[in-house]
mmCIF file of C-alpha atoms and ligand atoms in Angstrom:
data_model
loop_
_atom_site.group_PDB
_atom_site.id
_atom_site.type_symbol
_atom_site.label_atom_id
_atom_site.label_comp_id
_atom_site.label_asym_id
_atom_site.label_seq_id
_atom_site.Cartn_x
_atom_site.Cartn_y
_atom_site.Cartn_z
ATOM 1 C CA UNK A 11 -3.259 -5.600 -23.765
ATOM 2 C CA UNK A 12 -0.012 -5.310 -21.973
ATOM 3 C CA UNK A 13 0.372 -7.331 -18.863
ATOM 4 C CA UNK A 14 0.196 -5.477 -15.055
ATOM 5 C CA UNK A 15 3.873 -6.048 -13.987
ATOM 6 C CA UNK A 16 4.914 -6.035 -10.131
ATOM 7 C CA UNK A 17 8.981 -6.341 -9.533
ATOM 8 C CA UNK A 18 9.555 -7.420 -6.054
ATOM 9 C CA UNK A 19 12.662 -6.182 -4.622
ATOM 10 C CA UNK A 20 13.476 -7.948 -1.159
ATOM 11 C CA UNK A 21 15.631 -5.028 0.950
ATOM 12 C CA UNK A 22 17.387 -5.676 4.109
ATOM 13 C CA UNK A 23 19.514 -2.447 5.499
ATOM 14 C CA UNK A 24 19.963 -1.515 1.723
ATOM 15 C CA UNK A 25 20.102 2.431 2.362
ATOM 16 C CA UNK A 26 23.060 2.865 0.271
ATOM 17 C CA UNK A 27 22.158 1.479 -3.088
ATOM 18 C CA UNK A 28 17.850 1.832 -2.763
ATOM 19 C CA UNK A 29 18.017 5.548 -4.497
ATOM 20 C CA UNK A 30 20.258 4.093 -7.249
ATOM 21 C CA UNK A 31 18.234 0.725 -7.601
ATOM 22 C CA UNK A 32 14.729 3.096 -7.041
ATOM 23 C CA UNK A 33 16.567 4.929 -10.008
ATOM 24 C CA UNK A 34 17.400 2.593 -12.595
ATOM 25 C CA UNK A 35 14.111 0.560 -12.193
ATOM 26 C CA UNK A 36 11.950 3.700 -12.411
ATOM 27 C CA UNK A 37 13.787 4.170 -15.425
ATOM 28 C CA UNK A 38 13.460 0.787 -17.226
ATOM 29 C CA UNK A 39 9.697 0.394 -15.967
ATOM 30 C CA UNK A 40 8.853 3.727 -17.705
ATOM 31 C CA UNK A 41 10.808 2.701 -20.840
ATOM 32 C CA UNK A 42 8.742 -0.472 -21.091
ATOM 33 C CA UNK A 43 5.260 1.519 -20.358
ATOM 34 C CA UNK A 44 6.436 3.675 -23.256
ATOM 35 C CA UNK A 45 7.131 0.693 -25.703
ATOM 36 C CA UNK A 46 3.793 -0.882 -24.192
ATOM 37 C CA UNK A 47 5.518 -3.678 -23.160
ATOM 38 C CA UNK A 48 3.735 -3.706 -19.593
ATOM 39 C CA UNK A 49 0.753 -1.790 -18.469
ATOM 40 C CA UNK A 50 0.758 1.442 -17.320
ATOM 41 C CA UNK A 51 -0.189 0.473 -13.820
ATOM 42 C CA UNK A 52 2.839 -1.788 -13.220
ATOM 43 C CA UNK A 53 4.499 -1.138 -9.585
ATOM 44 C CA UNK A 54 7.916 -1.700 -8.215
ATOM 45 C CA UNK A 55 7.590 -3.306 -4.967
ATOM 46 C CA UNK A 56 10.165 -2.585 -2.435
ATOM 47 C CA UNK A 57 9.942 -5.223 0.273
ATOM 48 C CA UNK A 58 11.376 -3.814 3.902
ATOM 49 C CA UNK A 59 12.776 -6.749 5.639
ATOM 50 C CA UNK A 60 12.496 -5.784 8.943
ATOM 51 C CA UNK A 61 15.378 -2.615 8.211
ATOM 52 C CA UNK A 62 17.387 -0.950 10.766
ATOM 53 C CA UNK A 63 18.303 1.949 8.683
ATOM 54 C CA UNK A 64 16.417 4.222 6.749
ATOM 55 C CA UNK A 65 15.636 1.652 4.184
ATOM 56 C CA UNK A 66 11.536 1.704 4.817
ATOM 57 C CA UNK A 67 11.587 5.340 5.772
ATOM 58 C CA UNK A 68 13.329 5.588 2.162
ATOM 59 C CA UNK A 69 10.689 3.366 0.531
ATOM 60 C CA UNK A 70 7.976 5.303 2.103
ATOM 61 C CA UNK A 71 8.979 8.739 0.819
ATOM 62 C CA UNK A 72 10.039 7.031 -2.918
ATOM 63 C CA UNK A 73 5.740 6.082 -2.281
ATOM 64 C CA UNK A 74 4.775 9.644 -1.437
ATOM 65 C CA UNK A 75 6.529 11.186 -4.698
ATOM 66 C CA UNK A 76 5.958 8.214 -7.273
ATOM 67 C CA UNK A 77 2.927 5.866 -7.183
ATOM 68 C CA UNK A 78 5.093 3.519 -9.544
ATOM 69 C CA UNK A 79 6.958 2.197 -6.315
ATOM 70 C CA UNK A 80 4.873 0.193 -3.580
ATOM 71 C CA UNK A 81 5.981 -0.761 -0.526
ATOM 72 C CA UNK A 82 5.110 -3.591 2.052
ATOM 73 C CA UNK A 83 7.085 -4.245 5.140
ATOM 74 C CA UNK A 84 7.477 -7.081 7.299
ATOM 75 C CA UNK A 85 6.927 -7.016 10.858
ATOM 76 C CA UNK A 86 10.493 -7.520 11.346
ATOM 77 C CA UNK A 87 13.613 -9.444 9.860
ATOM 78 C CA UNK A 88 12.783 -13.434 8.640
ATOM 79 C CA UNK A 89 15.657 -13.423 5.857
ATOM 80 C CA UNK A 90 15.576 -12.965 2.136
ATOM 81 C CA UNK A 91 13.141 -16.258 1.023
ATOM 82 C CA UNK A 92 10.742 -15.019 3.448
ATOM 83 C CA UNK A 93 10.611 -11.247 2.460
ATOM 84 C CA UNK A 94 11.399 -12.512 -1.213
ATOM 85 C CA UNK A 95 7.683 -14.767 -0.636
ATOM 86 C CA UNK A 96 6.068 -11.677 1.079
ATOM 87 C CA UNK A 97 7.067 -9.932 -1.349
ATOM 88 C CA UNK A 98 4.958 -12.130 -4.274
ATOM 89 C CA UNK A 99 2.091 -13.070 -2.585
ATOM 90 C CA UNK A 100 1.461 -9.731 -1.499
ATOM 91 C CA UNK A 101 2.045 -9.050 -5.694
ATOM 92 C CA UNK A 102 -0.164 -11.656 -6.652
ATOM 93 C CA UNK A 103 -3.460 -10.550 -6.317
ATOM 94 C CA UNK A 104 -2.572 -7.392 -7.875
ATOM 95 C CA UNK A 105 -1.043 -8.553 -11.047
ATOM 96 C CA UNK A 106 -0.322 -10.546 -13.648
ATOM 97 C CA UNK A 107 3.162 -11.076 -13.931
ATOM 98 C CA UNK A 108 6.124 -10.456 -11.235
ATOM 99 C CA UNK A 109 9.405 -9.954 -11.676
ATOM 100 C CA UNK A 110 11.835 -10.457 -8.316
ATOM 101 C CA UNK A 111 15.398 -9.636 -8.126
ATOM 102 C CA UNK A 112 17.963 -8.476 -5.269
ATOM 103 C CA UNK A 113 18.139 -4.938 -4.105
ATOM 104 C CA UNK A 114 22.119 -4.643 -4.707
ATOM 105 C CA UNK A 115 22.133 -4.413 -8.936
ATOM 106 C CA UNK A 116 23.933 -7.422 -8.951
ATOM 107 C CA UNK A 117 20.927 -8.640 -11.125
ATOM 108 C CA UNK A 118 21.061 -7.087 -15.036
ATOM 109 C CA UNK A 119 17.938 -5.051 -14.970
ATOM 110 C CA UNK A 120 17.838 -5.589 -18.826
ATOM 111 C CA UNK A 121 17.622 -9.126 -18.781
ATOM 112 C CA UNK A 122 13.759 -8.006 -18.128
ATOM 113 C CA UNK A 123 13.608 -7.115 -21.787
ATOM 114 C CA UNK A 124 14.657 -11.085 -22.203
ATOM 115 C CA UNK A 125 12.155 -12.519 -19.563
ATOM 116 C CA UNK A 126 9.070 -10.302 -21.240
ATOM 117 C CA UNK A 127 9.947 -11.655 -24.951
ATOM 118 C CA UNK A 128 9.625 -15.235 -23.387
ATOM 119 C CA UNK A 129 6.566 -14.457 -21.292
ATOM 120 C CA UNK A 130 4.974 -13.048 -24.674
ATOM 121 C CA UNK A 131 6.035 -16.892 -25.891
ATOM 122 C CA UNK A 132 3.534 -18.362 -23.383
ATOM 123 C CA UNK A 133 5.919 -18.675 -20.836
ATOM 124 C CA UNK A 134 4.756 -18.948 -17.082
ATOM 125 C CA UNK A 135 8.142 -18.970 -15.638
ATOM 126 C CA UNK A 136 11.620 -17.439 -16.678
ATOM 127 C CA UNK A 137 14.881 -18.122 -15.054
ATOM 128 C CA UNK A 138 17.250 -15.829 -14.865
ATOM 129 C CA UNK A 139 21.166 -17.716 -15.061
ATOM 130 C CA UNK A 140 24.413 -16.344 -14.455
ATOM 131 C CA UNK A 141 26.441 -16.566 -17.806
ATOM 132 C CA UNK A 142 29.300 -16.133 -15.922
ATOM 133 C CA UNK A 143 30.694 -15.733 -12.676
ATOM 134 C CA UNK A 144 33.656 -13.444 -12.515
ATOM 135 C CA UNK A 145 32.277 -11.248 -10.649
ATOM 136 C CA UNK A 146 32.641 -13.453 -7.471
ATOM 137 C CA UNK A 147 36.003 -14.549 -5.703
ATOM 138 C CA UNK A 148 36.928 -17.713 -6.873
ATOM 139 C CA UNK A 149 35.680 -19.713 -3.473
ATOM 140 C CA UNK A 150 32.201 -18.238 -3.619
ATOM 141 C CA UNK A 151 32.281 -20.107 -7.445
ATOM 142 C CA UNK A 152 33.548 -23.240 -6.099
ATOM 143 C CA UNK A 153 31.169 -23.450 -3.402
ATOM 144 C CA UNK A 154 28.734 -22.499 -6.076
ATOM 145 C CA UNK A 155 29.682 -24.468 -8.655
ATOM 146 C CA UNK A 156 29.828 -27.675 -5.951
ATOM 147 C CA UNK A 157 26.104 -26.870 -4.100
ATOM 148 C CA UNK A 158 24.321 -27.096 -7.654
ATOM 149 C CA UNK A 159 25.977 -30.217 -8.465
ATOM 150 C CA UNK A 160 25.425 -31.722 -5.135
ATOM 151 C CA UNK A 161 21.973 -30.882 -5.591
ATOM 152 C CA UNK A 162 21.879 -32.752 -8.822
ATOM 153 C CA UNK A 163 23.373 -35.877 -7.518
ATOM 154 C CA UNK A 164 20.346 -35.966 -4.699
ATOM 155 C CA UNK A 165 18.079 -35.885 -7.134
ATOM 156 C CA UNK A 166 16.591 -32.324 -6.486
ATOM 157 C CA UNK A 167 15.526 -30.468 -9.715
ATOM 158 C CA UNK A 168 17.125 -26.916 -9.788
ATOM 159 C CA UNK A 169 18.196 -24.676 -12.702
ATOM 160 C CA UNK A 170 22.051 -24.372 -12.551
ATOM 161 C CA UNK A 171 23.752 -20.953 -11.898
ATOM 162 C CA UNK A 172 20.063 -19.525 -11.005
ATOM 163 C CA UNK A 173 19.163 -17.564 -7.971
ATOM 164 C CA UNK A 174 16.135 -15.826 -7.382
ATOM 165 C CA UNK A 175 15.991 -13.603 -10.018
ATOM 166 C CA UNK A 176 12.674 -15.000 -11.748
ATOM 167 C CA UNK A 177 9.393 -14.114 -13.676
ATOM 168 C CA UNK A 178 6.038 -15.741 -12.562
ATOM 169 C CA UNK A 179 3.074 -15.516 -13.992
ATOM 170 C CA UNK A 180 -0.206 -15.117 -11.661
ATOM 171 C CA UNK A 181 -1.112 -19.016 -12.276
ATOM 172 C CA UNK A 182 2.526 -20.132 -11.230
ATOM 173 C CA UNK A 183 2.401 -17.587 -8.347
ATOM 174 C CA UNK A 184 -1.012 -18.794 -7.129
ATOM 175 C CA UNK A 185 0.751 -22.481 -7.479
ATOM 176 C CA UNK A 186 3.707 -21.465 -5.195
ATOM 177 C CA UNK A 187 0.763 -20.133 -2.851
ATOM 178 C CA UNK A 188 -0.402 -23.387 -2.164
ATOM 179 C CA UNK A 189 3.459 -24.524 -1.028
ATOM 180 C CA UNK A 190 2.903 -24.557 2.989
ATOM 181 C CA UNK A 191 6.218 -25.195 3.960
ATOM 182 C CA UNK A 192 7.999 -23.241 5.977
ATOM 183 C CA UNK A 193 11.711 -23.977 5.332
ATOM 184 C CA UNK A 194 11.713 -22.363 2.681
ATOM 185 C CA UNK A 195 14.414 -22.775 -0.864
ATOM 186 C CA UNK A 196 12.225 -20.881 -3.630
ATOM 187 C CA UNK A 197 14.781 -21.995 -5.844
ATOM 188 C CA UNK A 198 13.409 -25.843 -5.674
ATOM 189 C CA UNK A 199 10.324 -25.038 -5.084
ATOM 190 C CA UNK A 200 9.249 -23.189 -7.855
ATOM 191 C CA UNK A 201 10.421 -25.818 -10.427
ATOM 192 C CA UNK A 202 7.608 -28.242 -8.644
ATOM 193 C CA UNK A 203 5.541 -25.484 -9.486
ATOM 194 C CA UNK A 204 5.573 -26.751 -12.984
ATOM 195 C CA UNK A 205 3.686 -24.935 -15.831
ATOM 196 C CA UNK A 206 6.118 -23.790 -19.190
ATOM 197 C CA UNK A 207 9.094 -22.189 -18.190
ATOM 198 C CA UNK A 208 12.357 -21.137 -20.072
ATOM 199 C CA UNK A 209 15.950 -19.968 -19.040
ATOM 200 C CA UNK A 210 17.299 -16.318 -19.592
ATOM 201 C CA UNK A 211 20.787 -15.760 -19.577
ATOM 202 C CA UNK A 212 22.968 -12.335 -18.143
ATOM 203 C CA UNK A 213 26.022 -11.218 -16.654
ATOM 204 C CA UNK A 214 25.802 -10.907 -12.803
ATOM 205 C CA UNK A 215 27.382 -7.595 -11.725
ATOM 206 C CA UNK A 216 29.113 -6.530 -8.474
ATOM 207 C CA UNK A 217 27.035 -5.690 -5.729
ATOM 208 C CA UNK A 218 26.669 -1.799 -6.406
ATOM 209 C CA UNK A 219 27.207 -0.719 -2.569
ATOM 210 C CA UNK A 220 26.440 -1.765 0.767
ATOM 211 C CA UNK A 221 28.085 -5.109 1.879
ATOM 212 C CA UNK A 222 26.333 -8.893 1.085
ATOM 213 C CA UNK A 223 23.789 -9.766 3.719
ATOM 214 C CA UNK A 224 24.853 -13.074 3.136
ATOM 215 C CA UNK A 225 27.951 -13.957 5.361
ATOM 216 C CA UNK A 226 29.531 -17.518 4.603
ATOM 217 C CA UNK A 227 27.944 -19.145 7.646
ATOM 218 C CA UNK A 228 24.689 -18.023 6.742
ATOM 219 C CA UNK A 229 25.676 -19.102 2.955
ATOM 220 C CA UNK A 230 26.794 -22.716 4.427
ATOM 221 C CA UNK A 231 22.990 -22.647 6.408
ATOM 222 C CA UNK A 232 21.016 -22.288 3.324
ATOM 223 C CA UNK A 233 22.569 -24.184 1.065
ATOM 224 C CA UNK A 234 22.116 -27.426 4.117
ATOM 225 C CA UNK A 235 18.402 -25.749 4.348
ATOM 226 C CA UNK A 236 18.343 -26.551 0.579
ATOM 227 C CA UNK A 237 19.604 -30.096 0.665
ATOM 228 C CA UNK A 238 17.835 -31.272 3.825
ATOM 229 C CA UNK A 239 14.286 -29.495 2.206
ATOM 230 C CA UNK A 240 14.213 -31.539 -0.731
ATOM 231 C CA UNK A 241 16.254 -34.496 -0.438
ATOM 232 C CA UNK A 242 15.842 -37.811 1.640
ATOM 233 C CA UNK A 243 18.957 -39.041 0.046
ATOM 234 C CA UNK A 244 21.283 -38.168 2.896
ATOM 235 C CA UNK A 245 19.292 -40.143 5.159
ATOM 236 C CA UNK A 246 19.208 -43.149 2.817
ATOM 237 C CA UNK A 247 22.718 -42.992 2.459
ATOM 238 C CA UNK A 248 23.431 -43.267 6.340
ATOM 239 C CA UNK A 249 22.102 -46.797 5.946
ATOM 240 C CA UNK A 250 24.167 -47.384 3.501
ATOM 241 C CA UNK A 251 27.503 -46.134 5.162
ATOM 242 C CA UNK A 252 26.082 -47.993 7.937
ATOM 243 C CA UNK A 253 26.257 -51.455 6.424
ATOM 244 C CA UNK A 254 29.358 -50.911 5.318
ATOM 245 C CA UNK A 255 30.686 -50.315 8.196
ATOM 246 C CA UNK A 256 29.345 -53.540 9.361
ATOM 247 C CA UNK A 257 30.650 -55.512 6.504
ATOM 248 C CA UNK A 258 34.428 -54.001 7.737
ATOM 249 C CA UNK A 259 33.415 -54.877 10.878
ATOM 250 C CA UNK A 260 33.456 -58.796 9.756
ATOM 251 C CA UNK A 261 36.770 -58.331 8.210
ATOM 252 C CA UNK A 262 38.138 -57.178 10.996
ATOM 253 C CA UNK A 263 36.945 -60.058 13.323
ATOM 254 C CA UNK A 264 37.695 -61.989 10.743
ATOM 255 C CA UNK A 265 41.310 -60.974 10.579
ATOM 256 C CA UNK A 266 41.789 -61.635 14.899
ATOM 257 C CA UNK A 267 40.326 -65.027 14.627
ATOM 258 C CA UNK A 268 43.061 -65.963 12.144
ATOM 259 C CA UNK A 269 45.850 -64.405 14.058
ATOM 260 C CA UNK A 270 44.142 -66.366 17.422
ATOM 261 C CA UNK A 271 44.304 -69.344 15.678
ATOM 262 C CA UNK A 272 47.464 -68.921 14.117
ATOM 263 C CA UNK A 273 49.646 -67.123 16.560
ATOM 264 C CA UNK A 274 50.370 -64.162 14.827
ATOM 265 C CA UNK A 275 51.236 -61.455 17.043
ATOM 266 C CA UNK A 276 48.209 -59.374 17.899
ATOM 267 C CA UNK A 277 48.863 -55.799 18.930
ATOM 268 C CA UNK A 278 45.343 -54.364 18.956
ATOM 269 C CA UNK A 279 45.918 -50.989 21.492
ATOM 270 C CA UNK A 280 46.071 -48.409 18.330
ATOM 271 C CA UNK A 281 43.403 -49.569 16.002
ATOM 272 C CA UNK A 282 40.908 -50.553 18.500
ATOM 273 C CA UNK A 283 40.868 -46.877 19.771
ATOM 274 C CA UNK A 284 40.677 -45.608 16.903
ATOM 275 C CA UNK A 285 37.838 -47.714 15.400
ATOM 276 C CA UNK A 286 35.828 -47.265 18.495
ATOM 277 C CA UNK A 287 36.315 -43.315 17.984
ATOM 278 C CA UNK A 288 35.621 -43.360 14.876
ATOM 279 C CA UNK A 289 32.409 -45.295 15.102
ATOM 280 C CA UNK A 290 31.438 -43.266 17.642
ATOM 281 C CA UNK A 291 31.921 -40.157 15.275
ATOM 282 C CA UNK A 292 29.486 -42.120 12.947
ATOM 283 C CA UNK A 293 26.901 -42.542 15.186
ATOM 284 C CA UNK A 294 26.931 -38.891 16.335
ATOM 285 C CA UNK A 295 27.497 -37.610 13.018
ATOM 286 C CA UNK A 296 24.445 -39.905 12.031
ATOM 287 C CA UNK A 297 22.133 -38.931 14.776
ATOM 288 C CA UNK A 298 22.919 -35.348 13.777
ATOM 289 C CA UNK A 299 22.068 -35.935 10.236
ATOM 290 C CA UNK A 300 18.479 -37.400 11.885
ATOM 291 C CA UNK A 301 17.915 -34.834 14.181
ATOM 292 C CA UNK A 302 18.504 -32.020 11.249
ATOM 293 C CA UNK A 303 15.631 -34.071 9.537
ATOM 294 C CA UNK A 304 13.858 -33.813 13.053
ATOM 295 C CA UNK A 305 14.359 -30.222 13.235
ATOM 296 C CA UNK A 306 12.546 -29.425 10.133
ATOM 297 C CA UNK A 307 9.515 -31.787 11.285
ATOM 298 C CA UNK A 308 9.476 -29.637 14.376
ATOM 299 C CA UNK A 309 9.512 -26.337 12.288
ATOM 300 C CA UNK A 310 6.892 -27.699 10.063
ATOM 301 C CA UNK A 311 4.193 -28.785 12.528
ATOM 302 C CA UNK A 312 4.383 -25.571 14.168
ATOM 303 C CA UNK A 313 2.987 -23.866 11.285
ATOM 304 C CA UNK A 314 3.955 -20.428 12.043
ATOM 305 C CA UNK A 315 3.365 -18.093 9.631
ATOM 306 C CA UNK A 316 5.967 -17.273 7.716
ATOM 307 C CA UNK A 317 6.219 -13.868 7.497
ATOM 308 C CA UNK A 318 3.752 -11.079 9.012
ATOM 309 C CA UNK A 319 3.030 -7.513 7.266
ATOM 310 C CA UNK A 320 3.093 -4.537 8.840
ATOM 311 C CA UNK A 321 2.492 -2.048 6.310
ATOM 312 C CA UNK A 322 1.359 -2.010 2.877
ATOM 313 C CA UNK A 323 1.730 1.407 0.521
ATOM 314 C CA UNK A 324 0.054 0.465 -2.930
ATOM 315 C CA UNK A 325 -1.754 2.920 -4.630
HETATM 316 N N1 UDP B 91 17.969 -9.631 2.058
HETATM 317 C C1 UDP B 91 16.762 -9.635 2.775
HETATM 318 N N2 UDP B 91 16.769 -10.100 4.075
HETATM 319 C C2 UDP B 91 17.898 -10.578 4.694
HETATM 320 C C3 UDP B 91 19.109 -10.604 3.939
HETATM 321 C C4 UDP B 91 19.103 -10.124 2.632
HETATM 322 O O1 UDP B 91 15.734 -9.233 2.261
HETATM 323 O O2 UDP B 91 17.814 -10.977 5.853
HETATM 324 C C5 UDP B 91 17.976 -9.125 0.666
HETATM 325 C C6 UDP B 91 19.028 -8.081 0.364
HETATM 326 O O3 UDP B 91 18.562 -6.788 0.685
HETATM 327 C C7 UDP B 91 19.245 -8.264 -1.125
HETATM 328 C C8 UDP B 91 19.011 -9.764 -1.329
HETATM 329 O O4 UDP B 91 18.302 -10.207 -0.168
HETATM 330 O O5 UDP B 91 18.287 -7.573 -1.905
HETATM 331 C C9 UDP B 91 20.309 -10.541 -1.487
HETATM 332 O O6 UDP B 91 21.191 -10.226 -0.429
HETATM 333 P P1 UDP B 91 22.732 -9.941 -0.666
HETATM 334 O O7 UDP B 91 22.923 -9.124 -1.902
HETATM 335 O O8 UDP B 91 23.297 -9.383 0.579
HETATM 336 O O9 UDP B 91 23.296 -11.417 -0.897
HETATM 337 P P2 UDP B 91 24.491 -11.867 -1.884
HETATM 338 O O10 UDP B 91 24.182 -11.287 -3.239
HETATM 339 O O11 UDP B 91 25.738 -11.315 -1.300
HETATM 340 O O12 UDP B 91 24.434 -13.367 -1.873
HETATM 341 MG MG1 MG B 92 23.888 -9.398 -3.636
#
């Protein structure tokens, strides 16, 4: 029996590309019904992220013509890991395998061919991986390229050169379920999630149309979100930088006893501002670091809920 497929397709103001994407997908899920790859009842869930265009009026109408796309929308905009999470746990009780990738066709939608011959292997989750990334300006790659090795060096477990274009299973879905957090970086959490998993490969395209969603400051924001989630390191490090600067600090005193004691000429104007600015710069730059930490606490105890619904088309 062919598995019930969901693909969950966060949109956010995506009124440009949705008929093409809406197009393309229609067109693949059919093909695989055909081959009996999936089951006949598989959906394509377009996830409204709070829209100010016609994107959910869009969804809504691709609903009334074709029960193969669903719809659920958010009760407004909380950003592409919340609608992306809406998005499966709305899926999960509905089927047994999702599929989630961005609205733009920047994701190959063939490299679902790749992720269903690796499911059939007993796979619970596939990640999809960039080959290559040409199709982004040489400082998004850098920044890239340096965020998944920082991540490394921190200790937190991600899949290089993967965003979230995934497959879960229903077990690894209802195992992300019982993640409460609510900063959320599905990209490190679902490799806690554990269970068998394997790597797919493909090229990542140019967005199709539309602009990113994702300005650089908002880029900077998650990537930060993503280090100060999963990794204590930073803070462990502050201690660190702190004792050396303490161990300097006896050199230095060192240094103005010996030229008190042996009359060397002490001219102490310029470095003594400038150490006592820069120290000061560490200890605001530390208590920053802390209060980011803080921050997320505050988030966390709060437990507000992450996303709220407002409409659900499934048929
Ligand atoms: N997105 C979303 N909510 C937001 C911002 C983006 O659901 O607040 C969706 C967007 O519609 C797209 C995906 O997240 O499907 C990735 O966004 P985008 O392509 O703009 O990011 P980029 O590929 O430029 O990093
Ligand atoms: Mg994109």
């Amino acid at each position: 029996m062919p598995e019930r497929l969901y693909m969950v397709i966060p949109c956010y103001n995506e009124q440009e590309v949705l008929p093409e994407t809406a197009k393309r997908l229609k067109a693949k899920l059919e093909e695989l019904i055909r081959r009996e790859r999936i089951a006949p009842d598989s959906r394509i869930l377009l996830v409204d992220d709070g829209s100010r265009d016609k994107t959910w009026a869009m969804i809504s109408a691709l609903h009334r013509k074709d029960k193969l796309f669903s719809g659920v929308k958010l009760s407004r905009n909380r950003g592409h890991q919340n609608a992306l999470l809406c998005g499966l746990m709305t899926a999960k009780d509905l089927c047994d395998i999702t599929i989630s990738m961005d609205a733009d066709l920047q994701d190959d939608i063939d490299v679902i061919d790749g992720f269903l011959e690796e499911r059939a292997k007993g796979c619970d989750v596939v990640y999809g991986v960039r080959s290559d990334r040409e199709s982004d300006s040489a400082f998004k790659r850098a920044t890239a390229q340096g965020f998944y090795k920082g991540m490394k060096a921190l200790g937190v477990d991600v899949v290089y050169n993967h965003a979230d274009c995934r497959l879960m299973s229903r077990r690894a879905l209802e195992g992300l379920a019982r993640f409460p957090e609510t900063n959320l970086f599905l990209r490190g959490m679902v490799p806690l999630v554990g269970y068998p998993s394997a790597i797919v490969t493909y090229k990542r395209a140019e967005r199709f149309a539309g602009e990113s969603k994702y300005p650089l400051k908002k880029m900077l924001a998650f990537a930060w979100d993503g280090v100060t989630s999963f990794s204590v390191k930073p803070l462990q490090l502050l201690g660190g930088t702190g004792l050396t600067i303490a161990a300097l600090s006896l050199l230095f005193s060192l240094y103005s006893l010996l030229a008190y004691l042996l009359g060397w000429p002490f001219r102490g104007w310029g470095p003594l501002m400038g150490s006592l600015w820069f120290l000061a710069g560490v200890i605001l730059a530390a208590l920053g670091l802390v209060g980011a930490y803080v921050g997320k606490i505050y988030a966390e105890v709060k437990q507000r809920p992450r996303f709220l619904t407002e409409a659900l088309l499934d048929e």
